[in-house]
PDB file of C-alpha atoms in Angstrom:
ATOM      1  CA  MET A   1      -4.234 161.164  79.420  1.00  0.00           C
ATOM      2  CA  ASN A   2      -5.627 161.911  82.833  1.00  0.00           C
ATOM      3  CA  ILE A   3      -8.668 159.705  83.228  1.00  0.00           C
ATOM      4  CA  THR A   4      -9.484 160.975  86.704  1.00  0.00           C
ATOM      5  CA  ARG A   5      -9.717 164.558  85.458  1.00  0.00           C
ATOM      6  CA  LYS A   6     -11.125 163.459  82.088  1.00  0.00           C
ATOM      7  CA  LYS A   7      -8.412 165.263  80.149  1.00  0.00           C
ATOM      8  CA  GLY A   8      -6.186 164.108  77.341  1.00  0.00           C
ATOM      9  CA  GLN A   9      -3.556 165.520  75.047  1.00  0.00           C
ATOM     10  CA  ILE A  10      -3.178 163.861  71.671  1.00  0.00           C
ATOM     11  CA  PRO A  11       0.177 164.136  69.913  1.00  0.00           C
ATOM     12  CA  TYR A  12       0.040 164.253  66.120  1.00  0.00           C
ATOM     13  CA  GLY A  13       2.828 163.151  63.808  1.00  0.00           C
ATOM     14  CA  PRO A  14       4.243 165.026  60.809  1.00  0.00           C
ATOM     15  CA  ASN A  15       1.645 163.328  58.587  1.00  0.00           C
ATOM     16  CA  GLY A  16      -1.166 164.978  60.553  1.00  0.00           C
ATOM     17  CA  GLN A  17      -2.347 161.695  62.034  1.00  0.00           C
ATOM     18  CA  PRO A  18      -2.594 160.977  65.777  1.00  0.00           C
ATOM     19  CA  ALA A  19       0.498 159.188  67.085  1.00  0.00           C
ATOM     20  CA  ALA A  20       0.079 155.436  67.518  1.00  0.00           C
ATOM     21  CA  ILE A  21       0.934 153.704  70.756  1.00  0.00           C
ATOM     22  CA  SER A  22       0.997 150.080  71.805  1.00  0.00           C
ATOM     23  CA  MET A  23      -0.109 149.054  75.267  1.00  0.00           C
ATOM     24  CA  THR A  24      -0.494 145.738  77.041  1.00  0.00           C
ATOM     25  CA  SER A  25      -1.834 145.378  80.558  1.00  0.00           C
ATOM     26  CA  GLY A  26       0.477 143.967  83.212  1.00  0.00           C
ATOM     27  CA  LYS A  27      -1.781 140.936  83.643  1.00  0.00           C
ATOM     28  CA  ASP A  28      -1.627 140.168  79.918  1.00  0.00           C
ATOM     29  CA  VAL A  29       2.160 140.561  79.921  1.00  0.00           C
ATOM     30  CA  GLY A  30       2.313 138.007  82.727  1.00  0.00           C
ATOM     31  CA  LYS A  31       0.149 135.622  80.693  1.00  0.00           C
ATOM     32  CA  PHE A  32       2.410 136.055  77.649  1.00  0.00           C
ATOM     33  CA  VAL A  33       5.571 135.473  79.706  1.00  0.00           C
ATOM     34  CA  ALA A  34       4.123 132.383  81.368  1.00  0.00           C
ATOM     35  CA  ALA A  35       3.049 130.971  78.006  1.00  0.00           C
ATOM     36  CA  ALA A  36       6.319 131.876  76.269  1.00  0.00           C
ATOM     37  CA  ILE A  37       8.475 130.111  78.862  1.00  0.00           C
ATOM     38  CA  SER A  38       7.223 126.757  77.631  1.00  0.00           C
ATOM     39  CA  LEU A  39       7.885 127.451  73.932  1.00  0.00           C
ATOM     40  CA  GLN A  40      10.329 125.060  72.265  1.00  0.00           C
ATOM     41  CA  THR A  41      11.687 127.832  70.021  1.00  0.00           C
ATOM     42  CA  TRP A  42      11.517 131.586  70.252  1.00  0.00           C
ATOM     43  CA  PRO A  43      10.813 134.008  67.388  1.00  0.00           C
ATOM     44  CA  THR A  44      13.831 134.851  65.257  1.00  0.00           C
ATOM     45  CA  GLU A  45      14.661 138.496  64.825  1.00  0.00           C
ATOM     46  CA  LEU A  46      13.922 139.774  61.311  1.00  0.00           C
ATOM     47  CA  PRO A  47      17.429 141.155  60.560  1.00  0.00           C
ATOM     48  CA  GLU A  48      18.873 137.739  61.386  1.00  0.00           C
ATOM     49  CA  VAL A  49      16.408 136.108  59.009  1.00  0.00           C
ATOM     50  CA  ILE A  50      17.305 138.555  56.244  1.00  0.00           C
ATOM     51  CA  ARG A  51      21.053 138.054  56.723  1.00  0.00           C
ATOM     52  CA  GLY A  52      20.745 134.330  57.390  1.00  0.00           C
ATOM     53  CA  ALA A  53      22.989 134.496  60.446  1.00  0.00           C
ATOM     54  CA  ASN A  54      22.799 135.185  64.157  1.00  0.00           C
ATOM     55  CA  PHE A  55      23.834 138.642  65.285  1.00  0.00           C
ATOM     56  CA  GLU A  56      26.171 139.467  68.125  1.00  0.00           C
ATOM     57  CA  ARG A  57      23.957 141.046  70.753  1.00  0.00           C
ATOM     58  CA  ALA A  58      24.851 143.578  73.396  1.00  0.00           C
ATOM     59  CA  GLN A  59      22.442 144.601  76.106  1.00  0.00           C
ATOM     60  CA  HIS A  60      22.408 148.174  77.312  1.00  0.00           C
ATOM     61  CA  ASN A  61      20.790 149.713  80.348  1.00  0.00           C
ATOM     62  CA  SER A  62      20.084 153.366  81.011  1.00  0.00           C
ATOM     63  CA  GLN A  63      23.474 153.923  82.653  1.00  0.00           C
ATOM     64  CA  SER A  64      25.485 152.319  79.836  1.00  0.00           C
ATOM     65  CA  MET A  65      23.564 154.296  77.202  1.00  0.00           C
ATOM     66  CA  GLN A  66      24.092 157.579  79.033  1.00  0.00           C
ATOM     67  CA  SER A  67      27.808 156.765  79.358  1.00  0.00           C
ATOM     68  CA  ALA A  68      28.022 155.963  75.646  1.00  0.00           C
ATOM     69  CA  LEU A  69      26.279 159.236  74.806  1.00  0.00           C
ATOM     70  CA  GLN A  70      28.645 161.227  77.033  1.00  0.00           C
ATOM     71  CA  LEU A  71      31.657 159.545  75.405  1.00  0.00           C
ATOM     72  CA  ALA A  72      30.334 160.243  71.897  1.00  0.00           C
ATOM     73  CA  ARG A  73      29.697 163.886  72.783  1.00  0.00           C
ATOM     74  CA  SER A  74      33.165 164.372  74.231  1.00  0.00           C
ATOM     75  CA  ALA A  75      34.682 162.818  71.091  1.00  0.00           C
ATOM     76  CA  GLY A  76      32.513 164.946  68.802  1.00  0.00           C
ATOM     77  CA  ALA A  77      31.225 161.760  67.139  1.00  0.00           C
ATOM     78  CA  ILE A  78      27.940 163.016  65.705  1.00  0.00           C
ATOM     79  CA  GLN A  79      26.872 159.730  64.076  1.00  0.00           C
ATOM     80  CA  GLU A  80      27.524 157.808  67.291  1.00  0.00           C
ATOM     81  CA  GLN A  81      25.574 160.418  69.254  1.00  0.00           C
ATOM     82  CA  LEU A  82      22.616 159.974  66.907  1.00  0.00           C
ATOM     83  CA  ARG A  83      22.828 156.179  67.177  1.00  0.00           C
ATOM     84  CA  VAL A  84      22.870 156.275  70.978  1.00  0.00           C
ATOM     85  CA  ILE A  85      20.085 158.876  71.159  1.00  0.00           C
ATOM     86  CA  SER A  86      17.976 156.622  68.945  1.00  0.00           C
ATOM     87  CA  MET A  87      18.742 153.652  71.181  1.00  0.00           C
ATOM     88  CA  ILE A  88      17.719 155.657  74.276  1.00  0.00           C
ATOM     89  CA  ALA A  89      14.486 156.694  72.559  1.00  0.00           C
ATOM     90  CA  THR A  90      13.793 153.065  71.703  1.00  0.00           C
ATOM     91  CA  ALA A  91      14.417 152.013  75.294  1.00  0.00           C
ATOM     92  CA  ASN A  92      12.037 154.741  76.434  1.00  0.00           C
ATOM     93  CA  GLY A  93       9.289 153.366  74.197  1.00  0.00           C
ATOM     94  CA  ARG A  94       9.542 156.030  71.518  1.00  0.00           C
ATOM     95  CA  PHE A  95       8.881 153.652  68.657  1.00  0.00           C
ATOM     96  CA  ASP A  96       5.716 151.703  68.148  1.00  0.00           C
ATOM     97  CA  PHE A  97       5.418 148.301  66.545  1.00  0.00           C
ATOM     98  CA  ALA A  98       2.926 147.352  63.873  1.00  0.00           C
ATOM     99  CA  THR A  99       3.094 143.571  64.051  1.00  0.00           C
ATOM    100  CA  THR A 100       3.759 141.143  66.848  1.00  0.00           C
ATOM    101  CA  ASN A 101       5.390 137.751  66.635  1.00  0.00           C
ATOM    102  CA  LEU A 102       4.496 136.106  69.955  1.00  0.00           C
ATOM    103  CA  ASN A 103       0.721 136.376  69.547  1.00  0.00           C
ATOM    104  CA  SER A 104       0.537 133.567  67.001  1.00  0.00           C
ATOM    105  CA  MET A 105       2.790 131.283  69.057  1.00  0.00           C
ATOM    106  CA  VAL A 106       0.914 131.207  72.369  1.00  0.00           C
ATOM    107  CA  ASN A 107      -2.719 130.826  73.308  1.00  0.00           C
ATOM    108  CA  VAL A 108      -3.172 134.229  74.957  1.00  0.00           C
ATOM    109  CA  GLN A 109      -5.782 136.758  73.939  1.00  0.00           C
ATOM    110  CA  PRO A 110      -4.920 140.152  75.441  1.00  0.00           C
ATOM    111  CA  LYS A 111      -7.670 142.544  76.402  1.00  0.00           C
ATOM    112  CA  THR A 112      -8.390 145.396  74.084  1.00  0.00           C
ATOM    113  CA  PHE A 113      -7.683 148.862  75.407  1.00  0.00           C
ATOM    114  CA  GLN A 114     -11.401 149.565  75.481  1.00  0.00           C
ATOM    115  CA  VAL A 115     -12.141 146.486  77.636  1.00  0.00           C
ATOM    116  CA  TRP A 116      -9.224 147.255  79.973  1.00  0.00           C
ATOM    117  CA  LEU A 117     -10.296 150.881  80.296  1.00  0.00           C
ATOM    118  CA  GLN A 118     -13.885 149.929  81.078  1.00  0.00           C
ATOM    119  CA  GLU A 119     -12.845 147.344  83.672  1.00  0.00           C
ATOM    120  CA  THR A 120     -10.293 149.628  85.290  1.00  0.00           C
ATOM    121  CA  TRP A 121     -12.197 152.888  85.337  1.00  0.00           C
ATOM    122  CA  ALA A 122     -15.885 151.893  85.450  1.00  0.00           C
ATOM    123  CA  GLY A 123     -17.565 153.752  88.291  1.00  0.00           C
ATOM    124  CA  HIS A 124     -14.751 156.273  88.884  1.00  0.00           C
TER     125      HIS A 124
END
């Protein structure tokens, strides 16, 4: 979307529906972070709830994911390539989320996209 030029391109999914995206303004993110710091407990990840155990977690940055992809390609490991490509897509915001778990735990009401858009672009 180019608001200045009043142009937008809308991607549609295989089901013929417009793609969904999730957005939160930087100010609202700051409010959520500030509120979440004081929480006594943090939300538990759903797979851990289902399995009833904590998972071993590994953090990956762009460089480590690209290295893992290069290694999988050189080894011809198709499944590993697909796993890493999916992880890169996730890191790049490819997947949307339908429900949130922090909203009910902190007293923060984020702005709607419409309110943010009006405040940010009114008069331009």
